[in-house]
CSV table of C-alpha atoms in Angstrom, one decimal:
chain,number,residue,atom,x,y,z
Y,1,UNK,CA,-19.0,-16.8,-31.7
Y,2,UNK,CA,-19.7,-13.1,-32.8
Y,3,UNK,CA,-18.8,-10.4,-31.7
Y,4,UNK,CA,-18.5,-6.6,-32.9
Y,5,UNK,CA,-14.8,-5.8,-34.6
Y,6,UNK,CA,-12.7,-3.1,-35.7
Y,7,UNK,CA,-11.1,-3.3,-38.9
Y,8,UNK,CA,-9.9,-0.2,-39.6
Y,9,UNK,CA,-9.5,2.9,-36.9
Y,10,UNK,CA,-11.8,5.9,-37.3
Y,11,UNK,CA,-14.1,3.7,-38.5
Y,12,UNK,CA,-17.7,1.7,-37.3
Y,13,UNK,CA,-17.3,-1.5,-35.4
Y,14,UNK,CA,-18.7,-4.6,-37.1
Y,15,UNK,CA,-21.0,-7.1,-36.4
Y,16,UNK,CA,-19.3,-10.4,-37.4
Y,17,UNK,CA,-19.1,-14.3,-36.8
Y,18,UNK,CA,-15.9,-15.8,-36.0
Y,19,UNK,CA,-14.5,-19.5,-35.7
Y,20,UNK,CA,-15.3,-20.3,-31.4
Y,21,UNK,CA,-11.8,-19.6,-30.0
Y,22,UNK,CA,-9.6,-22.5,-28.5
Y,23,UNK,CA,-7.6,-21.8,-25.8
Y,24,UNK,CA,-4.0,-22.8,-26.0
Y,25,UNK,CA,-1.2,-24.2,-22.8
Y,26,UNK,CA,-1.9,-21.8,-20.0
Y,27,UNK,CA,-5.0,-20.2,-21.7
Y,28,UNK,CA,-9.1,-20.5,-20.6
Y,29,UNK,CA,-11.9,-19.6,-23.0
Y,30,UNK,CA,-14.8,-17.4,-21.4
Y,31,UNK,CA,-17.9,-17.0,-22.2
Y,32,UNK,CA,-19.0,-13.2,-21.5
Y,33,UNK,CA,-21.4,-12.5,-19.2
Y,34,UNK,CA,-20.7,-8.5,-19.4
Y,35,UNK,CA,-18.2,-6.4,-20.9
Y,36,UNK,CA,-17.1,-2.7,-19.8
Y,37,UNK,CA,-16.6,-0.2,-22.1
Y,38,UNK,CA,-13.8,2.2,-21.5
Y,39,UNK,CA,-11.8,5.4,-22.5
Y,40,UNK,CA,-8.8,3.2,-24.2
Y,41,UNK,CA,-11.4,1.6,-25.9
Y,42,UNK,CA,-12.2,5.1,-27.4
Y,43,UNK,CA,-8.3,5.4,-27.9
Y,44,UNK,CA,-8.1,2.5,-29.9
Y,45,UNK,CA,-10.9,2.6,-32.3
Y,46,UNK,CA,-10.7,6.6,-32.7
Y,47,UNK,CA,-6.4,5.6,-33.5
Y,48,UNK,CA,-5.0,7.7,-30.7
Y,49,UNK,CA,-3.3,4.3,-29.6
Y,50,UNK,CA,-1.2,3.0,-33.2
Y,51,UNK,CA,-0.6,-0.5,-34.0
Y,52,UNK,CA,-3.6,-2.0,-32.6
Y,53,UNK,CA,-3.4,-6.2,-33.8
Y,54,UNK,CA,-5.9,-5.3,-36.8
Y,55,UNK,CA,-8.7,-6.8,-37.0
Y,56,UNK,CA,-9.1,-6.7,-33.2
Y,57,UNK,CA,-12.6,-7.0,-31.1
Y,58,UNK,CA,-11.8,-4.9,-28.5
Y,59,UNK,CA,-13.2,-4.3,-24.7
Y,60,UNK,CA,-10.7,-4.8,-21.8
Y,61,UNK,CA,-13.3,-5.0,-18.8
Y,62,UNK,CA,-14.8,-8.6,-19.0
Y,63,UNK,CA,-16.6,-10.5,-16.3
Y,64,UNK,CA,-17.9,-14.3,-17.9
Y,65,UNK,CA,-17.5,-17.7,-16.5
Y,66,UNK,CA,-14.5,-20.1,-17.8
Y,67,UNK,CA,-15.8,-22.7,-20.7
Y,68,UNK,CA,-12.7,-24.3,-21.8
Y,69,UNK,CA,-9.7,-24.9,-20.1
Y,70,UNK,CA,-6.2,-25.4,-21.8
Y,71,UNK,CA,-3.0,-27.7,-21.1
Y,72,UNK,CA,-1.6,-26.6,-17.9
Y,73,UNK,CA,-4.0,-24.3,-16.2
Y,74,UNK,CA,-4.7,-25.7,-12.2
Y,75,UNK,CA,-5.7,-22.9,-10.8
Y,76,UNK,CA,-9.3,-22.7,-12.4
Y,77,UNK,CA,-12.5,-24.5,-13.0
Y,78,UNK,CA,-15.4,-25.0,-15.5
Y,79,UNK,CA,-18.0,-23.0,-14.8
Y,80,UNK,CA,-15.8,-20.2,-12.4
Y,81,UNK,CA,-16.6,-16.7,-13.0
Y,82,UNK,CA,-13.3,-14.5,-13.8
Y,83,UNK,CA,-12.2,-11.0,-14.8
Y,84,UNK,CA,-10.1,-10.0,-17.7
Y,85,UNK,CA,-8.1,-6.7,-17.4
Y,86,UNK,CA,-6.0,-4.5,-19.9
Y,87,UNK,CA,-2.8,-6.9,-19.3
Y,88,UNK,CA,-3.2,-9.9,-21.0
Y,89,UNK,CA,0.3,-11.5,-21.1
Y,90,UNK,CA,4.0,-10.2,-20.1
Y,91,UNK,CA,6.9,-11.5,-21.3
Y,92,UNK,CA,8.3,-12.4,-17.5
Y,93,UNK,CA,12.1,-11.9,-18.5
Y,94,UNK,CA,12.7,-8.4,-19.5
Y,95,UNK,CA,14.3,-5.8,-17.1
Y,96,UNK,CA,11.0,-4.7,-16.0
Y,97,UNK,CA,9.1,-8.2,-15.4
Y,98,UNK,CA,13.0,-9.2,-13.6
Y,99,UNK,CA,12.4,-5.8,-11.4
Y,100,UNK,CA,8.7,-7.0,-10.4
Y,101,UNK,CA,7.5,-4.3,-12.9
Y,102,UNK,CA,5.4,-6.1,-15.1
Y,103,UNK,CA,3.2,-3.4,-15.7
Y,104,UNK,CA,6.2,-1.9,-17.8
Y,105,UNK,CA,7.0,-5.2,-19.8
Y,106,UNK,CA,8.5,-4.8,-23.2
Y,107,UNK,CA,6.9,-7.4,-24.3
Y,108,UNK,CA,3.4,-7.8,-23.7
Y,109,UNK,CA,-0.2,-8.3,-24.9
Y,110,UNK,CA,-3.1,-6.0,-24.3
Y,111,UNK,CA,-6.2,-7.3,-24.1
Y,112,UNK,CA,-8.7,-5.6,-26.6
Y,113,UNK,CA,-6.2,-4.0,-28.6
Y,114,UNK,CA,-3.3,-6.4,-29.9
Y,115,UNK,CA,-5.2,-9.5,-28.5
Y,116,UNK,CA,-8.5,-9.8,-29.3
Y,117,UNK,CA,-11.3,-8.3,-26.1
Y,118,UNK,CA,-14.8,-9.0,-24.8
Y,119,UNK,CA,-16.7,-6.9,-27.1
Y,120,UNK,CA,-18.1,-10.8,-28.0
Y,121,UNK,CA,-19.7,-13.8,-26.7
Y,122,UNK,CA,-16.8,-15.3,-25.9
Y,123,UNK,CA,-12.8,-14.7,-25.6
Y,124,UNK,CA,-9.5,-16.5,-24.3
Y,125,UNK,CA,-7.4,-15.1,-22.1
Y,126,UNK,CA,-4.1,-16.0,-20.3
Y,127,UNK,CA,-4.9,-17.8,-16.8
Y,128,UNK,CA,-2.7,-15.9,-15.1
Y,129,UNK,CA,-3.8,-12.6,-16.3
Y,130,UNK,CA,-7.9,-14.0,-15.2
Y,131,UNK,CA,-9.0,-13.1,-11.7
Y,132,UNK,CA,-11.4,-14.9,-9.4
Y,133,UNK,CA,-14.4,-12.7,-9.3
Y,134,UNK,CA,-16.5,-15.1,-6.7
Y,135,UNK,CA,-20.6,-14.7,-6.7
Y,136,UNK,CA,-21.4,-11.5,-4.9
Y,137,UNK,CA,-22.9,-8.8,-7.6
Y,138,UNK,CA,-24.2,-9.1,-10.7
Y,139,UNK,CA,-21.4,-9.1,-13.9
Y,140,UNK,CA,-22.4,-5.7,-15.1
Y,141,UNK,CA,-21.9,-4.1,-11.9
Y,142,UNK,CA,-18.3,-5.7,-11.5
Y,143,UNK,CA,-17.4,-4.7,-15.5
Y,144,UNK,CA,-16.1,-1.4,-14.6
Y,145,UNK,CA,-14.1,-2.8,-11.8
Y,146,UNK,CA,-11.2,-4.3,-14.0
Y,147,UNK,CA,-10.2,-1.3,-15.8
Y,148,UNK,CA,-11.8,2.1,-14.3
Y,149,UNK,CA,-11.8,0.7,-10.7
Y,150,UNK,CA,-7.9,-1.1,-11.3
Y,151,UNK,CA,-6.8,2.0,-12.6
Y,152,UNK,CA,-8.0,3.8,-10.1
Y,153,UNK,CA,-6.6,2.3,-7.6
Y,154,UNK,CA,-3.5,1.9,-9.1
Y,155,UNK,CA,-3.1,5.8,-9.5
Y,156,UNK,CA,-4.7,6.1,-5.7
Y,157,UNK,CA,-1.4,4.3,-4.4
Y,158,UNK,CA,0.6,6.8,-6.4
Y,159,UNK,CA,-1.1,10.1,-5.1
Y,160,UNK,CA,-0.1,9.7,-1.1
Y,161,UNK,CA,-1.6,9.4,1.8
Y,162,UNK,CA,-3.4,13.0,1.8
Y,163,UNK,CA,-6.7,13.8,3.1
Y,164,UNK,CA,-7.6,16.5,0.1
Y,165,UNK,CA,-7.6,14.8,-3.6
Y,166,UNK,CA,-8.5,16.3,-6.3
Y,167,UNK,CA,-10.2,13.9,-9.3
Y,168,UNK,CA,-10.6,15.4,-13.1
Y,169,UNK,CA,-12.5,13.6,-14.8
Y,170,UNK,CA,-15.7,12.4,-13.3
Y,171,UNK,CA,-16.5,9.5,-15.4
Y,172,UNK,CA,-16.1,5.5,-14.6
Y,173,UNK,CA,-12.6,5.3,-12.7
Y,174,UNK,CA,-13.4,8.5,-11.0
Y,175,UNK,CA,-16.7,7.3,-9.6
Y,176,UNK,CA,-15.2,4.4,-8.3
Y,177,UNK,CA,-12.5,5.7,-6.7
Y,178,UNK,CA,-14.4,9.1,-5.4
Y,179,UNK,CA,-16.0,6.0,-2.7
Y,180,UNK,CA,-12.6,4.1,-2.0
Y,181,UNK,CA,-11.5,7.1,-0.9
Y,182,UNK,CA,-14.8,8.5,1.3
Y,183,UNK,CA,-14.5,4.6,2.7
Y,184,UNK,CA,-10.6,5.5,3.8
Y,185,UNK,CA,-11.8,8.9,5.4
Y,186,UNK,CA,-10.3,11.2,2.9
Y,187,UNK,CA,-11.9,14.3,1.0
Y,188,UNK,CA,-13.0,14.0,-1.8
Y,189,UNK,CA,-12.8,17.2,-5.0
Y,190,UNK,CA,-14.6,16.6,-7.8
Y,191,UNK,CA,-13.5,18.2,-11.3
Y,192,UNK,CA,-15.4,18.5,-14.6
Y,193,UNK,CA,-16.0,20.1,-18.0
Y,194,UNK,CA,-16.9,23.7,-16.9
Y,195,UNK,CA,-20.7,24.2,-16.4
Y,196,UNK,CA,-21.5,20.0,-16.2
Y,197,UNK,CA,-23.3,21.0,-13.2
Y,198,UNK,CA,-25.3,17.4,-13.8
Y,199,UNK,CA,-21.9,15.5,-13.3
Y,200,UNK,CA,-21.2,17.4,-10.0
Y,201,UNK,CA,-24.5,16.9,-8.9
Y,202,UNK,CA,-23.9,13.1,-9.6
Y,203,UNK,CA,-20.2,13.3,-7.6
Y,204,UNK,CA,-21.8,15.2,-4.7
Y,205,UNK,CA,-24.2,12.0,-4.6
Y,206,UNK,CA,-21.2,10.1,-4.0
Y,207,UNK,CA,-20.0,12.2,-1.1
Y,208,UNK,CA,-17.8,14.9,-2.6
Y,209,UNK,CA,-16.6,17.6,-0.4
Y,210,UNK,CA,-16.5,20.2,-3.7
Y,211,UNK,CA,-17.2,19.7,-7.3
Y,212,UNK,CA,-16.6,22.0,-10.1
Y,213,UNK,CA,-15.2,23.0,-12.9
Y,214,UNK,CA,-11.6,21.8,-14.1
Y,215,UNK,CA,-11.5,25.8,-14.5
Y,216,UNK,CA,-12.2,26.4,-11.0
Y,217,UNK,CA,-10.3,27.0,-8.0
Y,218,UNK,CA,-11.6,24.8,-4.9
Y,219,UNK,CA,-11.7,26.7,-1.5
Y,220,UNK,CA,-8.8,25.2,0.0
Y,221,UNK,CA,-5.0,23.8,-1.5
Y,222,UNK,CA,-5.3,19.6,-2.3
Y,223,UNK,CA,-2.9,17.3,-1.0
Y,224,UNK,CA,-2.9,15.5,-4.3
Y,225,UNK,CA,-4.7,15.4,-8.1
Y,226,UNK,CA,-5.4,12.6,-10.1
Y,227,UNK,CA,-6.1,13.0,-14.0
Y,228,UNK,CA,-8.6,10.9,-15.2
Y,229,UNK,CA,-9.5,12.9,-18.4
Y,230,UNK,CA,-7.5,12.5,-21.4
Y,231,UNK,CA,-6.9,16.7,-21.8
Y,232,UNK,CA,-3.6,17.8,-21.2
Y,233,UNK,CA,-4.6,21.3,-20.3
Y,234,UNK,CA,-5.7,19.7,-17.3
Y,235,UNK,CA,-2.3,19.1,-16.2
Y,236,UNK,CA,-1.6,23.0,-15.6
Y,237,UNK,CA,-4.7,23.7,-14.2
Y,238,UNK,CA,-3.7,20.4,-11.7
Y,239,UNK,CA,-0.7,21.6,-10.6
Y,240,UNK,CA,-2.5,25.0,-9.5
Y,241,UNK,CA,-4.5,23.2,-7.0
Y,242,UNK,CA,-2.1,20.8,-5.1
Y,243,UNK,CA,0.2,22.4,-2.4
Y,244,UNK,CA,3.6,22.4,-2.3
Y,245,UNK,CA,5.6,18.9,-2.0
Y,246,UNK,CA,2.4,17.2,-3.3
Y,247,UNK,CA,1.7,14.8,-6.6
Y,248,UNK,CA,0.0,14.9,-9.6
Y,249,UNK,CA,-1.1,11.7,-11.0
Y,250,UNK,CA,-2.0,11.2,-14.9
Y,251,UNK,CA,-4.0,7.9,-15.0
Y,252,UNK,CA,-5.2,7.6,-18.8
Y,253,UNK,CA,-2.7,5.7,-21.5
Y,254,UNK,CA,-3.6,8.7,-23.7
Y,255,UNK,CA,-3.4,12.0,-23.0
Y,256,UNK,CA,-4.1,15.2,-25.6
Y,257,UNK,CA,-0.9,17.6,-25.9
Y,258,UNK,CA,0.0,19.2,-22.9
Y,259,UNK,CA,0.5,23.1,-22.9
Y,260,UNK,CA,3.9,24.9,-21.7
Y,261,UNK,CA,3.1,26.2,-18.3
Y,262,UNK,CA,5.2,28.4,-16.0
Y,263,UNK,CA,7.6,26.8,-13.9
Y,264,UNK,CA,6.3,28.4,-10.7
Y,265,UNK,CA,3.2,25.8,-10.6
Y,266,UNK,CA,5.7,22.8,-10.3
Y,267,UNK,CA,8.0,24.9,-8.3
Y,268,UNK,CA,7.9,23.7,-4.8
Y,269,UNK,CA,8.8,20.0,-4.7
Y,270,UNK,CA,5.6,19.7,-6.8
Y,271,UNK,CA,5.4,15.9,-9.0
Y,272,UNK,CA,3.6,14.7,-12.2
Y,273,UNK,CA,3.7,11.0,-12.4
Y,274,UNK,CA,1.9,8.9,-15.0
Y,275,UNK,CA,0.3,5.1,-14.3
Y,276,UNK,CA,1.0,2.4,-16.9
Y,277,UNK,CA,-1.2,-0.6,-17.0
Y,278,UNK,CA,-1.4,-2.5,-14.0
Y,279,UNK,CA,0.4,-5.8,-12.1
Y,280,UNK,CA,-1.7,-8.8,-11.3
Y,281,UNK,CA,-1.3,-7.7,-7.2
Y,282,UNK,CA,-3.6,-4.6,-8.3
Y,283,UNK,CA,-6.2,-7.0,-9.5
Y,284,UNK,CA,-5.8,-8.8,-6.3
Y,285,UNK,CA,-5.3,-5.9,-3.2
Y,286,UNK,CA,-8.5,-3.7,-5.1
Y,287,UNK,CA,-10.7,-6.9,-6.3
Y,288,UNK,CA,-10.4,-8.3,-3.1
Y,289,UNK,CA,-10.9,-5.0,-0.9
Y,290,UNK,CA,-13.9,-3.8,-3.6
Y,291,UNK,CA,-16.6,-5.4,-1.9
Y,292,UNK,CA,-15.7,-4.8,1.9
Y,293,UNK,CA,-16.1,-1.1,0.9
Y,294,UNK,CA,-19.0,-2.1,-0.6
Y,295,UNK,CA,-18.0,-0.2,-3.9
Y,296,UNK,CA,-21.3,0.5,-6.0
Y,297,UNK,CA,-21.0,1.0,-9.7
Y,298,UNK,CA,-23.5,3.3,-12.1
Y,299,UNK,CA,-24.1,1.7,-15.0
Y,300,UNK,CA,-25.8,2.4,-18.6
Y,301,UNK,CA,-26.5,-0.9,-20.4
Y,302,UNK,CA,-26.2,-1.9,-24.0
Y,303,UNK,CA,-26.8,-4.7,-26.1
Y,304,UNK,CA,-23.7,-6.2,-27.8
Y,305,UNK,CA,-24.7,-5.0,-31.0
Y,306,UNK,CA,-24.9,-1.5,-30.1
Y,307,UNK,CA,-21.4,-1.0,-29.2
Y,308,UNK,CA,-21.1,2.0,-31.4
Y,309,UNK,CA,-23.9,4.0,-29.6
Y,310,UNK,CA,-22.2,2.9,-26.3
Y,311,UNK,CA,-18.6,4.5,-27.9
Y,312,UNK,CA,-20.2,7.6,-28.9
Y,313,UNK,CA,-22.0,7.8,-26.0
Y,314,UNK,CA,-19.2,7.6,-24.1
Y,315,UNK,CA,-17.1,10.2,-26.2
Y,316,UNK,CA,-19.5,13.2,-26.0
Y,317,UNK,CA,-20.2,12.3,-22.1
Y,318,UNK,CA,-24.1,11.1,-22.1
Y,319,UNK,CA,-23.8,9.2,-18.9
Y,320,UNK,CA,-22.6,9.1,-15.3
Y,321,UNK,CA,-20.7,6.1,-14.5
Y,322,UNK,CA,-19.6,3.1,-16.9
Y,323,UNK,CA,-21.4,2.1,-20.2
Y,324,UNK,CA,-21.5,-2.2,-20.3
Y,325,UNK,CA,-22.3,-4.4,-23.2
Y,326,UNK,CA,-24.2,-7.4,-22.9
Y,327,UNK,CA,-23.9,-10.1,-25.2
């Protein structure tokens, strides 16, 4: 197999061959048809996450079809096309797996960053932790779905039932979740780096109420905010737009500090909540609900071997949407 790996943080991903993977009791081998390339991606190669499983190919948003199948799995087929998300394997005994909380297992394994990812022709992955895709779409178009749109909806179930949300951050989850939200008949406030006006334009496209800058107000108080961008002066400026008794929701796994603000802009039976991971009933409620909304993703392709230009493109913002690699 090759694929492109990380050695070291803060430095270039490489373009290496590796043994073909065999997947153990419980496990399936993929072959991948498309992988996502995501913010935690950025996180883990740029070291804002520690401790990654070095050497590690990462990528955390696969879509292939099953190759290989190990002792023990039923439940899929040869030739079945599956997702693999962030959570690659929980413990299922800790306090938090006991309490239905497997999102919050102490003992788990991340796909992409301390197990290795689809940034690569092929990967194994835990049958339990793979979900059915089916054959509607194409795999690029479904990449983004198992971490941005996941994600997304994981921090959507968080934020309430309000009409008025506020999203910061109008990249790959946001762009997702801007049309889950239109499809439930809520409103839709769009938040980016001051002047982007291209970005709004693009959220507008999608059926934004309002879009502007994270240093704007919009015309009206939100009934909920959900951070998408890793900037923790966003938090603040969040809490400034939600009326009293309402949520805001932090989504990323990383977040840059976060300033001391005044207590009046929490005041008010205000909330800040933050969204680890995600549970295998995410994958299924939002994978199985993603194309009866008829959910439409914007895509930039790359080669596999361009990875790096995907990352950086991705860090300094040159795209709407997701960025996918193709092997």
């Amino acid at each position: 197999m090759f694929a492109m790996q990380l050695s070291k943080p803060r430095t270039p991903l490489e373009w290496v061959e590796l043994p073909d993977p065999q997947p153990g009791p419980g496990q399936i081998r993929v072959k991948v048809g498309a992988c996502g390339v995501c913010r935690t991606d950025l996180h883990v190669v740029d070291g804002d996450l520690t401790h990654p499983a070095l050497p590690i190919v990462p990528g955390h948003e696969i879509v292939g079809r099953v190759d290989a199948i190990g002792a023990g799995v039923t439940d899929l087929k040869i030739g079945e096309r599956v997702g693999i998300p962030w959570l690659g394997h929980t413990c299922g005994h800790c306090l938090y797996c006991d309490e239905g909380k497997e999102n919050l297992c102490d003992h788990p394994l991340f796909t992409g960053y301390t197990r290795n990812g689809g940034y690569a022709t092929m990967t194994v992955a835990d049958a339990h932790y793979a979900f059915p895709m089916g054959e509607e779409g194409d795999d690029v178009s479904l990449a983004p779905l198992l971490c941005a749109g996941l994600i997304g909806w994981r921090s959507l179930s968080h934020a309430g039932n309000g009409k008025k949300v506020g999203l910061y951050g109008f990249g790959a989850a946001a762009h997702i979740i801007a049309q889950v939200l239109r499809w439930q008949g809520r409103e839709v406030y769009a938040f980016t780096t001051p002047g982007d006006t291209k970005t709004q334009e693009f959220a507008r496209s999608l059926g934004a109420k309002w879009a502007g800058g994270s240093d704007e107000m919009p015309p009206e108080l939100l009934d909920a905010a959900i951070i998408f961008a890793p900037v923790g002066p966003l938090l603040p400026a969040a809490l400034k737009v939600v009326r009293k008794g309402c949520r805001v929701v932090c989504a990323g796994i990383h977040m840059s500090e976060i300033p001391a603000f005044s207590y009046d802009i929490l005041w008010g039976e205000r909330e800040i909540v933050s969204i680890a991971n995600l549970t295998r009933q995410d994958g299924i409620e939002f994978l199985s609900l993603a194309p009866k909304i008829g959910i439409k993703t914007t895509t930039t392709t790359y080669p596999l071997k361009k990875a790096n230009e995907a990352l950086d493109d991705l860090r300094h913002g040159r795209f709407d949407g997701a960025a996918v690699l193709v092997p």
